[in-house]
XYZ file of C-alpha atoms in Angstrom:
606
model
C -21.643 -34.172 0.611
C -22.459 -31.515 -1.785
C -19.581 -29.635 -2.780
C -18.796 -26.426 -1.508
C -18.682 -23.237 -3.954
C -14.878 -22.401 -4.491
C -13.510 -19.728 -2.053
C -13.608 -16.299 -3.955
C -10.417 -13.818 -3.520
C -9.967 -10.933 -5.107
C -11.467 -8.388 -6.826
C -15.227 -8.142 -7.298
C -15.104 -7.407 -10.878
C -15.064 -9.697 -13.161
C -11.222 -10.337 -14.460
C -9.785 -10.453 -17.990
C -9.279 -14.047 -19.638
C -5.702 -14.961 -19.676
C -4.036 -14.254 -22.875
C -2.182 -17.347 -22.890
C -4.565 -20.177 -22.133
C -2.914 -23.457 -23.382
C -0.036 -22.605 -20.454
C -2.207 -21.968 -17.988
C -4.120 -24.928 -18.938
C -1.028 -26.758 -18.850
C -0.068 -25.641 -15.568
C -2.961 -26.502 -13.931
C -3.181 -29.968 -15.238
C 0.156 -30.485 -14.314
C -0.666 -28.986 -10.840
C -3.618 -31.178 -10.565
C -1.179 -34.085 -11.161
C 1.708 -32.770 -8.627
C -1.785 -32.713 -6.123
C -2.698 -36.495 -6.394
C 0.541 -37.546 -5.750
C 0.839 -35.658 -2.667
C 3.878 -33.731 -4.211
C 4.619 -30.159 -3.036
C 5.961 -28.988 -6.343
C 2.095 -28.253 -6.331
C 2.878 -25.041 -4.787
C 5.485 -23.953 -7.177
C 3.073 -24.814 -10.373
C 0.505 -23.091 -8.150
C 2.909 -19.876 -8.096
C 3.652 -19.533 -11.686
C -0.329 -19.750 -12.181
C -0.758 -16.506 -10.178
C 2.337 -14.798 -12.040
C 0.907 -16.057 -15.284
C -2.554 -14.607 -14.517
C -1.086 -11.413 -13.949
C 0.916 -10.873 -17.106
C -1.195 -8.961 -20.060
C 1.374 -9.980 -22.781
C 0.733 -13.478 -24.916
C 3.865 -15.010 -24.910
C 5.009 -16.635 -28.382
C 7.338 -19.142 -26.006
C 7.384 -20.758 -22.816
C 11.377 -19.094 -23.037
C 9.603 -15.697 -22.991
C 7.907 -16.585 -19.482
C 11.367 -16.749 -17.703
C 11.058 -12.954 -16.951
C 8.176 -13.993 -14.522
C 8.249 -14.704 -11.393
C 8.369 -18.559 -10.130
C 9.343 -19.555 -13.582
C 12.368 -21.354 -13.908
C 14.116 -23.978 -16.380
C 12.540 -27.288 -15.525
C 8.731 -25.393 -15.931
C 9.592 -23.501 -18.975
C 11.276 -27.009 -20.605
C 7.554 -28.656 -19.493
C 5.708 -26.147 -21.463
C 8.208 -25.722 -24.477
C 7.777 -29.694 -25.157
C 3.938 -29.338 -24.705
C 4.233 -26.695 -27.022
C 5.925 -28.366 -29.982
C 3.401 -31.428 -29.383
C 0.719 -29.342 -30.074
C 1.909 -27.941 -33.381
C 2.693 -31.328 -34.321
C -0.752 -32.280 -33.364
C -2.419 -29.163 -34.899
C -0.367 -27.667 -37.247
C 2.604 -25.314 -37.233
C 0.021 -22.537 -37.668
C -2.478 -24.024 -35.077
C -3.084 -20.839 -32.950
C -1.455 -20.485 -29.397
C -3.175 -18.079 -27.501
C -6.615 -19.459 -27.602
C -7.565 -23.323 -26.527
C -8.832 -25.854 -29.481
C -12.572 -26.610 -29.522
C -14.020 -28.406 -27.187
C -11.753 -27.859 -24.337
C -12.837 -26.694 -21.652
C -11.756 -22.829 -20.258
C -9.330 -22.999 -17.507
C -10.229 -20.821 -14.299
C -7.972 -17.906 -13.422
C -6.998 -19.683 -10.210
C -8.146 -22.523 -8.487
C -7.125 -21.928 -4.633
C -9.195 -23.575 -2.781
C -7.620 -26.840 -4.619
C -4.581 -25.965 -2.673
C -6.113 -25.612 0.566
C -4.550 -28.067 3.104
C -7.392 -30.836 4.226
C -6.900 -32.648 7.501
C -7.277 -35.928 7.658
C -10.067 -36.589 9.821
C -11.576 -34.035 7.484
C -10.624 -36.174 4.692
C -11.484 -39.739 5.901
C -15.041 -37.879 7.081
C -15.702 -36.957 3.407
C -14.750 -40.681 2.151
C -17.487 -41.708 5.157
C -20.036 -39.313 3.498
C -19.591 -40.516 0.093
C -19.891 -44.309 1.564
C -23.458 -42.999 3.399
C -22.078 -42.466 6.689
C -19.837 -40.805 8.847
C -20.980 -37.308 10.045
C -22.006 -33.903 8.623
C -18.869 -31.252 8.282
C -19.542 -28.568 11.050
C -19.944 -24.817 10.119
C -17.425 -22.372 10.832
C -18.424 -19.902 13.364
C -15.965 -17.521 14.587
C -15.513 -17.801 18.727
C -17.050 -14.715 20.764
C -15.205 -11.925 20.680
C -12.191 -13.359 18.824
C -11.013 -11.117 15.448
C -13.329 -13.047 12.985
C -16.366 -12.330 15.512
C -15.354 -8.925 15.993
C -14.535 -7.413 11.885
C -17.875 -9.537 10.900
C -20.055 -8.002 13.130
C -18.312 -4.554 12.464
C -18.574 -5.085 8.581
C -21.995 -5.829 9.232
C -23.268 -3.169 10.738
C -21.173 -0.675 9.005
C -23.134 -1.773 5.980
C -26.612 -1.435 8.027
C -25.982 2.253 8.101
C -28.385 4.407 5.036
C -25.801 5.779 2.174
C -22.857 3.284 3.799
C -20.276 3.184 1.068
C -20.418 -0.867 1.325
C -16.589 -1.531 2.593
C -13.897 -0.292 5.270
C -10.600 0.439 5.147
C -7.997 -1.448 6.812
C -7.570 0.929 9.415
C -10.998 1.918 9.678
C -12.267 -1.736 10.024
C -9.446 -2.122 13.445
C -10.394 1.039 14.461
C -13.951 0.459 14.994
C -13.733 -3.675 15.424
C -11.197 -3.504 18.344
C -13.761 -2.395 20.883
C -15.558 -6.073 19.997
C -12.605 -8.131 20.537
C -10.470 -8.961 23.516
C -7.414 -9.476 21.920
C -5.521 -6.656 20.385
C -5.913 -5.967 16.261
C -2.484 -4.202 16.349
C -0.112 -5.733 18.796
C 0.973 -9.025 19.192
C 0.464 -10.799 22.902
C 3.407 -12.323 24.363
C 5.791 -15.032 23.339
C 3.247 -14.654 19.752
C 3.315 -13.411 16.740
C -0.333 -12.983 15.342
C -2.839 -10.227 16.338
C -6.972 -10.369 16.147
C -6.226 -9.011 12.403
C -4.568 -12.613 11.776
C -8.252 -13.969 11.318
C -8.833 -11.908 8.818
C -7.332 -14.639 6.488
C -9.217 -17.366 7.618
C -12.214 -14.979 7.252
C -11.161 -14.891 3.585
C -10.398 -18.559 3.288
C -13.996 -19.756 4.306
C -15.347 -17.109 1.584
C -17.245 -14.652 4.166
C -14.902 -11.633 3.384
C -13.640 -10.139 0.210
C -11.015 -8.314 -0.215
C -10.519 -5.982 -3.506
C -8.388 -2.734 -4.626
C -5.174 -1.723 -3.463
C -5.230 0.237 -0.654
C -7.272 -3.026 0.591
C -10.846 -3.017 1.072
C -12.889 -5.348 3.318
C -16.725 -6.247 2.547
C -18.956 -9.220 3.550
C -19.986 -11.880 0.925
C -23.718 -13.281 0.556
C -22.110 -16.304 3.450
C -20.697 -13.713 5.336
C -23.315 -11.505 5.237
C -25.714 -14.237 6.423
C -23.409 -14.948 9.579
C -23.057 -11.846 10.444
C -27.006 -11.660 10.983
C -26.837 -14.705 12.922
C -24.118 -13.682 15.025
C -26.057 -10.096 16.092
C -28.790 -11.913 16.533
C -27.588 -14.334 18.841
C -25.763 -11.456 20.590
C -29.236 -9.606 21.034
C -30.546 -13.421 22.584
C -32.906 -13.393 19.866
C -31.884 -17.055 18.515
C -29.623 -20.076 19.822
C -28.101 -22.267 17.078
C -25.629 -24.840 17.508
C -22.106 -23.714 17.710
C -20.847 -25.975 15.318
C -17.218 -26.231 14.432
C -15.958 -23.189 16.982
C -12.350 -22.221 16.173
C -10.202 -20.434 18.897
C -8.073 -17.007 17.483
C -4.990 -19.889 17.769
C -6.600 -22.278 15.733
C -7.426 -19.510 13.043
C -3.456 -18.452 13.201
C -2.594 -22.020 12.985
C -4.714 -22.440 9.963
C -3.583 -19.288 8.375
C 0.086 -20.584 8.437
C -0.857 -23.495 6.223
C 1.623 -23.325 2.559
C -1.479 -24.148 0.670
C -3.738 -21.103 1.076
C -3.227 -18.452 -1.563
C -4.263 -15.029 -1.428
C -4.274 -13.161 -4.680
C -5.143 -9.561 -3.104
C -2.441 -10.420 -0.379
C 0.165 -7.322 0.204
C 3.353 -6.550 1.809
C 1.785 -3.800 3.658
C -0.663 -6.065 5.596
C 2.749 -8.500 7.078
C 4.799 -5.138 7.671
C 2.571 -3.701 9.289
C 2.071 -6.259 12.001
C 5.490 -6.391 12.643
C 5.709 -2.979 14.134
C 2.818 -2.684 16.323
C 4.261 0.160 18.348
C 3.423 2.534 15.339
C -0.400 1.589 14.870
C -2.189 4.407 16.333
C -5.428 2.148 17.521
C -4.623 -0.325 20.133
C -7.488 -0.255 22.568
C -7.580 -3.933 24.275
C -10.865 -4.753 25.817
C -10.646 -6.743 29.550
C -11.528 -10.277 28.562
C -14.516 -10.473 31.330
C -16.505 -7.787 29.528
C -19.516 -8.820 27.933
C -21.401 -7.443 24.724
C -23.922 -5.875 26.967
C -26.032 -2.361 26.282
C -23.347 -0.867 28.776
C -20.419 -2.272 26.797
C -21.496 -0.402 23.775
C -22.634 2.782 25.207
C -18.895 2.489 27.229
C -17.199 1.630 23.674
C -18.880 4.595 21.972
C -18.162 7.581 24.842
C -13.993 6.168 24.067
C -14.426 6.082 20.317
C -13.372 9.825 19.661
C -9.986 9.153 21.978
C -9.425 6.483 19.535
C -6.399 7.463 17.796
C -6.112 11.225 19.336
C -3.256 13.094 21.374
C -4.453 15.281 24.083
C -2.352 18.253 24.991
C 0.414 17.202 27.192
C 0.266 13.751 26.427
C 2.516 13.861 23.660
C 6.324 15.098 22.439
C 7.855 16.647 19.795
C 10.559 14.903 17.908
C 12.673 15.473 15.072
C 13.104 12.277 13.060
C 16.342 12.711 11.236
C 16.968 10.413 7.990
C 20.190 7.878 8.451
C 21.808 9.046 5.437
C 22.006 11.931 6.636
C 24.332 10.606 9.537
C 26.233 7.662 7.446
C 28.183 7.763 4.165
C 29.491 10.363 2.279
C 31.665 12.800 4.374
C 31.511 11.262 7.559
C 32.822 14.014 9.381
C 30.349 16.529 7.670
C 27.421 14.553 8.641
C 28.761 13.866 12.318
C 28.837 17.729 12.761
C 25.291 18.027 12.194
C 24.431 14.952 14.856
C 26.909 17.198 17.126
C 25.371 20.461 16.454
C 21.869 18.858 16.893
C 22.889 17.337 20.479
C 24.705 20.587 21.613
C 21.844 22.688 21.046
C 19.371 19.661 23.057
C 17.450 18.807 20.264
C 15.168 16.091 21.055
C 15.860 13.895 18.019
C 15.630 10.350 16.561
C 17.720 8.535 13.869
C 15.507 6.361 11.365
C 15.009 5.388 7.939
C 12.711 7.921 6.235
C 11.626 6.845 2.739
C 11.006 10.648 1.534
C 12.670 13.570 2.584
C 15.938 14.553 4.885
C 14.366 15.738 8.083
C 10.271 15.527 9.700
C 8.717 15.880 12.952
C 6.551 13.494 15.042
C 4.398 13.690 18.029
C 5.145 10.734 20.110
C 2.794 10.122 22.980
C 5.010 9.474 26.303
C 4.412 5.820 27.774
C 5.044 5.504 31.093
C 7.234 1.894 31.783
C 5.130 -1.161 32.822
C 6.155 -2.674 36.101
C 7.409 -6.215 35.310
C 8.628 -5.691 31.502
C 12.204 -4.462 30.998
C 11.010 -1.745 28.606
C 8.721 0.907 28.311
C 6.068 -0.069 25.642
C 6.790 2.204 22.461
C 4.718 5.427 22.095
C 2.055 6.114 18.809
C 3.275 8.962 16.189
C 1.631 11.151 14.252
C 3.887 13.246 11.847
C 3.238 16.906 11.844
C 2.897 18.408 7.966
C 6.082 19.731 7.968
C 9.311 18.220 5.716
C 12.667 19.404 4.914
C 14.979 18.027 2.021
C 18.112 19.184 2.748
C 20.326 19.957 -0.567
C 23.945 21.511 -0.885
C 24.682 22.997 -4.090
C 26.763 19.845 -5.529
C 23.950 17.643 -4.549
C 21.713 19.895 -6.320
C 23.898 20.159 -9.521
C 24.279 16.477 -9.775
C 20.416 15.542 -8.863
C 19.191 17.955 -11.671
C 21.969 16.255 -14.127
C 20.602 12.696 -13.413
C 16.753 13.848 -13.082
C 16.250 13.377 -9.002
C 15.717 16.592 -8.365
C 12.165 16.735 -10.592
C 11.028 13.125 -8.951
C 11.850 14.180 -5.856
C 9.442 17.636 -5.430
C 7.286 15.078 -7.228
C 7.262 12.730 -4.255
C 6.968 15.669 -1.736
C 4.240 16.754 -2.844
C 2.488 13.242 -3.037
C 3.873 12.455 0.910
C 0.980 13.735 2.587
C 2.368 16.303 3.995
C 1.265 19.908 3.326
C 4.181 21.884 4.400
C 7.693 20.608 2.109
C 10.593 22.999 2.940
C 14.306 22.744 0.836
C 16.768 23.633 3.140
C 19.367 24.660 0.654
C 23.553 25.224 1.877
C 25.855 27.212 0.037
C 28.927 25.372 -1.354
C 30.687 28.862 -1.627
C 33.416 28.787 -3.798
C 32.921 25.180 -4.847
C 29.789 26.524 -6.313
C 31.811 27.892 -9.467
C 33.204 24.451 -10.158
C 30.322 22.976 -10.509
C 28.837 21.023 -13.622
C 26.534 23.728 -14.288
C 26.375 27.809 -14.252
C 25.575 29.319 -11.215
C 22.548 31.110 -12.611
C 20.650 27.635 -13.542
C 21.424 26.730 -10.159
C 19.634 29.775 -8.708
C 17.009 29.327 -11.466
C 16.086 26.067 -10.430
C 16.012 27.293 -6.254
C 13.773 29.724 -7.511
C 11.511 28.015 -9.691
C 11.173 25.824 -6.493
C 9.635 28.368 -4.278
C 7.747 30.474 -6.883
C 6.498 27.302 -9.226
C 5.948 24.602 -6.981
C 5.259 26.221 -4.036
C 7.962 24.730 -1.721
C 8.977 26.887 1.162
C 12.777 27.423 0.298
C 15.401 28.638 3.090
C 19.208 29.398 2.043
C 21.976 28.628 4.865
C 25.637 28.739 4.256
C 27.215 25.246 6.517
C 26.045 22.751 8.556
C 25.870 24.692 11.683
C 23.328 27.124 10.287
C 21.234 23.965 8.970
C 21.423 22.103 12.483
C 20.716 26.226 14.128
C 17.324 26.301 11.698
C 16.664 22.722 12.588
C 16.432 23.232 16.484
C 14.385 26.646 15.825
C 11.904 24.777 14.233
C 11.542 22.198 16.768
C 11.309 24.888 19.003
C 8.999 26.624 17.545
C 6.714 23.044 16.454
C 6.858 22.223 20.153
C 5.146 25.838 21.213
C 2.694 25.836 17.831
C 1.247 22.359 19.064
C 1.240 22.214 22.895
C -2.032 22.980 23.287
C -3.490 20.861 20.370
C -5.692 17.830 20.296
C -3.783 15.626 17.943
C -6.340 13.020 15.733
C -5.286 10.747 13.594
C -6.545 10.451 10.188
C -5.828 8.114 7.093
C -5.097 8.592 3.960
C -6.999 5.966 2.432
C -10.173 7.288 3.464
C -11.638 8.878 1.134
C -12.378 12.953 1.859
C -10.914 12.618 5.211
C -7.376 14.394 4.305
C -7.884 17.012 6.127
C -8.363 21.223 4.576
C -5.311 22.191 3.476
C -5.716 25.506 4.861
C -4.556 23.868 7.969
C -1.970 25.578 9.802
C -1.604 23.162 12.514
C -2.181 26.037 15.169
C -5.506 25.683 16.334
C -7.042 23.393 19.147
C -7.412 20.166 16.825
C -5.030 19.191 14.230
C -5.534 16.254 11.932
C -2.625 13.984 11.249
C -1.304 10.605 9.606
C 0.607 8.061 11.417
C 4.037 8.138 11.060
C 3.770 3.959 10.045
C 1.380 5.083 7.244
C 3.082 7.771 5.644
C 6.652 5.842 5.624
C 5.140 2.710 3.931
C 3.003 5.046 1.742
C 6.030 6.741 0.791
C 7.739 3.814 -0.523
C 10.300 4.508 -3.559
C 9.798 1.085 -5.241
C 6.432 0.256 -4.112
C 4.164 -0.986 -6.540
C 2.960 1.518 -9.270
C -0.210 2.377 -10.973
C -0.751 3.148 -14.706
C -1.161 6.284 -13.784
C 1.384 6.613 -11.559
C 3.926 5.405 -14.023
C 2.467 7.089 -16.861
C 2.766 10.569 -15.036
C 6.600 9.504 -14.426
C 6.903 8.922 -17.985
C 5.472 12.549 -18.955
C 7.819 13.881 -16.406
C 10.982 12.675 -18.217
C 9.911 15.223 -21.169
C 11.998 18.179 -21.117
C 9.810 21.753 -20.105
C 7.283 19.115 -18.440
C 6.523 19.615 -14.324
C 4.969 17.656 -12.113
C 1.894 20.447 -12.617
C 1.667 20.028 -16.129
C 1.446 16.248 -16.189
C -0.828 16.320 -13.568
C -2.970 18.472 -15.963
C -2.669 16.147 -18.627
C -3.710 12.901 -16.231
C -7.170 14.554 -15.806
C -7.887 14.257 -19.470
C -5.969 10.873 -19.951
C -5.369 9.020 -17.214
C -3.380 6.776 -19.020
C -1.147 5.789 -22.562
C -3.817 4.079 -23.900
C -6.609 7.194 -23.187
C -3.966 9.255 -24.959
C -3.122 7.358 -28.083
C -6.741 6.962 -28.886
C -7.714 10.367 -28.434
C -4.303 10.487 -31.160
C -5.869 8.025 -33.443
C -9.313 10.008 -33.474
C -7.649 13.005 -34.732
C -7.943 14.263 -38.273
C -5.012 15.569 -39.352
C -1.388 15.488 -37.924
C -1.675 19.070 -37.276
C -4.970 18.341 -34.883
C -2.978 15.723 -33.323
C 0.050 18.435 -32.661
C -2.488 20.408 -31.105
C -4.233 18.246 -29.155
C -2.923 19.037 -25.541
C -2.112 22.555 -26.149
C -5.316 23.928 -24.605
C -4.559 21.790 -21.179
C -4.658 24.510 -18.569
C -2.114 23.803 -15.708
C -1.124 25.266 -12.229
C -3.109 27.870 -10.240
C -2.671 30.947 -12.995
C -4.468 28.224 -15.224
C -2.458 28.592 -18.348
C -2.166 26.661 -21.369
C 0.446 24.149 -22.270
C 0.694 25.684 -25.107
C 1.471 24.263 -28.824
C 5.089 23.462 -28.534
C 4.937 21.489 -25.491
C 1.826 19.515 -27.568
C 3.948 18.906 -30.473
C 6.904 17.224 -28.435
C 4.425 14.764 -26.494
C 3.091 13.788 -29.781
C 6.025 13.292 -31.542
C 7.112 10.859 -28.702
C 4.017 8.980 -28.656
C 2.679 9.116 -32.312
C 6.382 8.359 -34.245
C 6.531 4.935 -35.592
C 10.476 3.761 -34.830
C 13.256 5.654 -33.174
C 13.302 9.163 -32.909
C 15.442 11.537 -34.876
């Protein structure tokens, strides 16, 4: 049988070598080995591969790679002793990050290796190499099953003239679900897997490719090919044989095999289908439908309602942060709950991963006869956020440096309307690390500089009083609005941000969305992490770094723009003409000369 080309995952680019090639070599051959034998320490050589591949760094030791992941003792003892062989083979100056001649270049990965083989599958390969036995079916994805449905969506998507050549995550269930009978979103009964579960398999057989974080989906050359097929066959323009049909079960079943290995593979994509109540585009199709003309004219009159709140079909709800219930002074925080309740404020208690207080529209579910409770309603957060500060707080969070990251993270949320609700400590204020003028400095700098919407109350009560006027006044401002979802991965669909949410259609994230987006500890960028690093320099906002990532997006932009300077005084200079903020003004040379001194002095500075 001739063999099969190796499933691709990942990016579409072509990746950097490895900068430590005898280990990976190494752990491949000894992964190879653990294979053979039928040992499952193959998975755990096959882990420390894919943490290997992603480190930059050459490593001077196999000691060195205990700071990765899946890297422990007995592996880093393995590689030590293979180490010191090859210096006493080659030399103790025999070089270590590149592989002696003649040897042949080890691949970043090798996953399909690890993909589990049945064994009928297996003994029908040993058949073929004898002469016999018979030929290994084709995968083709059952009608209107998930594969089925996101091939034939990819497919056409990329039929379109000017189509950008991939879909989004929730763009690809969005317009897929009206091709499948099983939800993309939410789990059936006494299961755990949706239509998005083929997805993997889709990726396995090397007919989708996923690349870039936020994920996107495109066909490869295979996949592209099947996809024809399948439209074709839909249009009863050609019969083929079905070959190897798998069911959406089988395709889960597969899926949960240990041996398949997903580079690209996220948190996101497993989180996310454990909450299906929060996706905002569960549409399941009736199962006796067929792909007819009518189908598709029926599926395209429902696409705009795809996602969208008519008026009256939805609530307003304040979302209230848990921290602001628990810990600290208890009794403080109880007030608030108490205050909210006696003025009958619709609210809800939940873990918000930015800010102290938001609203949602939650679309009201009527209860399902025969299930105990009422399936849970879709959200769509309204672009309004409060971060609630008393004066300590705000003393202590400028001391240790929250207070910057946090306006920082505001203003990255999504959300176009941040408010600091800001309570008086009143005499405590005086006792307080620093003078009462800074304090007011930095509320105002907050309103005038970064254009938060600031409002001063002196207790509790007059936070939880402001609280219920806003959801008062949210509930009036929207009632007669058409609420649409949007996403924030798609590109130049975040909405005008002259917005005010009041007229007939408003244009909103899911609250699922902006709660995993708004992850402290999620996985950063080198820009991301380079603007954080700018940030930490005293006189530097969140403005002026932002100013300075459109010239150099990142360390290694900036230092060579450094080393292509002149003179040390052109390097001082170098960022002083950056023009910041709306009044456009410069960052001026002092502000220059500390950036450079941090990133152009050679040792600790004085």
């Amino acid at each position: 049988m001739p063999t099969s080309e190796p499933v691709r995952l990942g990016r579409k680019r072509a990746l950097p070598s490895c900068p430590n090639p005898l280990f990976l070599q190494w752990l491949t051959e000894l992964r190879d080995e653990a294979k053979e034998k039928g040992l499952k320490i193959q998975y755990t050589y096959q882990k420390a591969i894919s943490s290997l591949n992603k480190y930059p760094l050459p490593l001077q030791n196999a000691k060195e790679a205990k700071i990765l992941q899946n890297f422990g003792d007995g592996i880093c003892k393995i590689l030590d002793e293979k180490l010191q062989r090859y210096y006493r083979e080659n030399g103790p100056d025999a070089p270590s990050h590149t592989l002696p001649k003649g040897a042949p270049p080890p691949g970043r990965q090798d996953n399909n290796s690890l993909a589990p083989s049945r064994k009928k599958n297996a003994a029908g390969d040993q058949r073929k190499e004898g002469g016999g036995g018979r030929k290994k079916r084709e995968y083709i994805p059952q009608k209107r099953s998930g594969g089925y449905a996101v091939l034939l969506t990819l497919y056409r998507q990329s039929q379109i003239p000017g189509s950008k050549g991939y879909m989004f995550k929730m763009e690809l269930q969005r317009e897929a679900q009206p091709l499948c009978d099983k939800s993309f979103t939410v789990t059936d009964v006494g299961s755990k897997y949706t239509a998005w579960s083929s997805v993997s398999t889709l990726i396995q057989k090397n007919l989708v490719i996923k690349t870039h974080n936020p994920a996107r989906y495109s066909l490869t050359e295979e996949g592209l090919a099947l996809a024809e097929r399948l439209e074709s066959i839909k249009d009863g323009t050609e019969e083929v044989d079905r070959g190897e049909v798998r069911s959406e079960g089988q395709e889960e079943e597969e899926e949960d095999s240990p041996g398949v290995v997903d580079l690209t593979g996220s948190d996101d994509d497993e989180e996310e289908g454990t909450h299906p109540a929060e996706s905002l585009t569960c549409v399941v199709q009736p199962r006796g439908e067929t792909d007819g003309t009518a189908q598709n004219s029926q599926a395209t009159s429902r696409k705009p309602n795809l996602g969208s709140l008519l008026p009256g079909a939805y609530e307003i709800i304040l979302c209230v942060d848990f921290i602001e219930t628990t810990g600290g002074s208890q009794h403080r925080k109880q007030e608030l709950v108490k205050e909210l309740q006696r003025n009958g404020v619709n609210f809800d208690v939940r873990k918000l991963n930015v800010g102290d207080f938001l609203w949602v529209a939650r679309e009201k579910v009527e209860p399902v006869p025969g299930q105990l409770r009422a399936p849970a309603g879709r959200e769509l957060v309204l672009d309004y956020i409060v971060e609630r500060k008393r004066m300590d707080d705000l003393c202590g969070s400028i001391i240790d440096g929250r207070f910057r990251e946090q306006k920082f993270r505001l203003k990255r949320c999504g959300l176009r309307r941040p408010i600091y609700l800001v309570e008086e400590c009143g005499t405590a204020a005086s006792h307080l690390s620093l003078p009462e003028s800074t304090l007011q400095q930095a509320i105002v700098n907050t309103q005038v500089v970064d254009g938060f919407f600031v409002k001063r109350v002196q207790d509790v009560r007059e936070s939880a009083a402001y609280l219920t006027v806003m959801t008062r006044h949210l509930t009036k401002l929207y009632q007669n609005c058409t609420l649409i979802c949007r996403s924030r991965e798609l590109e130049g669909d975040g909405g005008s941000d002259d917005d005010d949410g009041g007229g007939p259609s408003c244009s909103l994230i899911s609250f699922a969305e902006f709660n995993h987006g708004a992850v402290k500890n999620k996985c950063q960028t080198v820009r991301e992490v380079f603007a954080r690093q700018l940030m930490q320099i005293s006189g530097l906002s969140g403005d002026k770094a932002a100013a300075i990532l459109e010239h150099y997006n990142s360390p290694h932009s900036l230092l060579t723009a450094y080393e292509q300077c002149v003179s040390e005084a052109d390097k001082e200079k170098l960022l002083s003409s950056i023009r910041y903020g709306k009044l456009k003004r410069n960052l001026g040379p002092a502000l220059s000369r500390t950036v450079c001194q941090l990133y152009c002095t050679q040792g600790a500075l004085s």
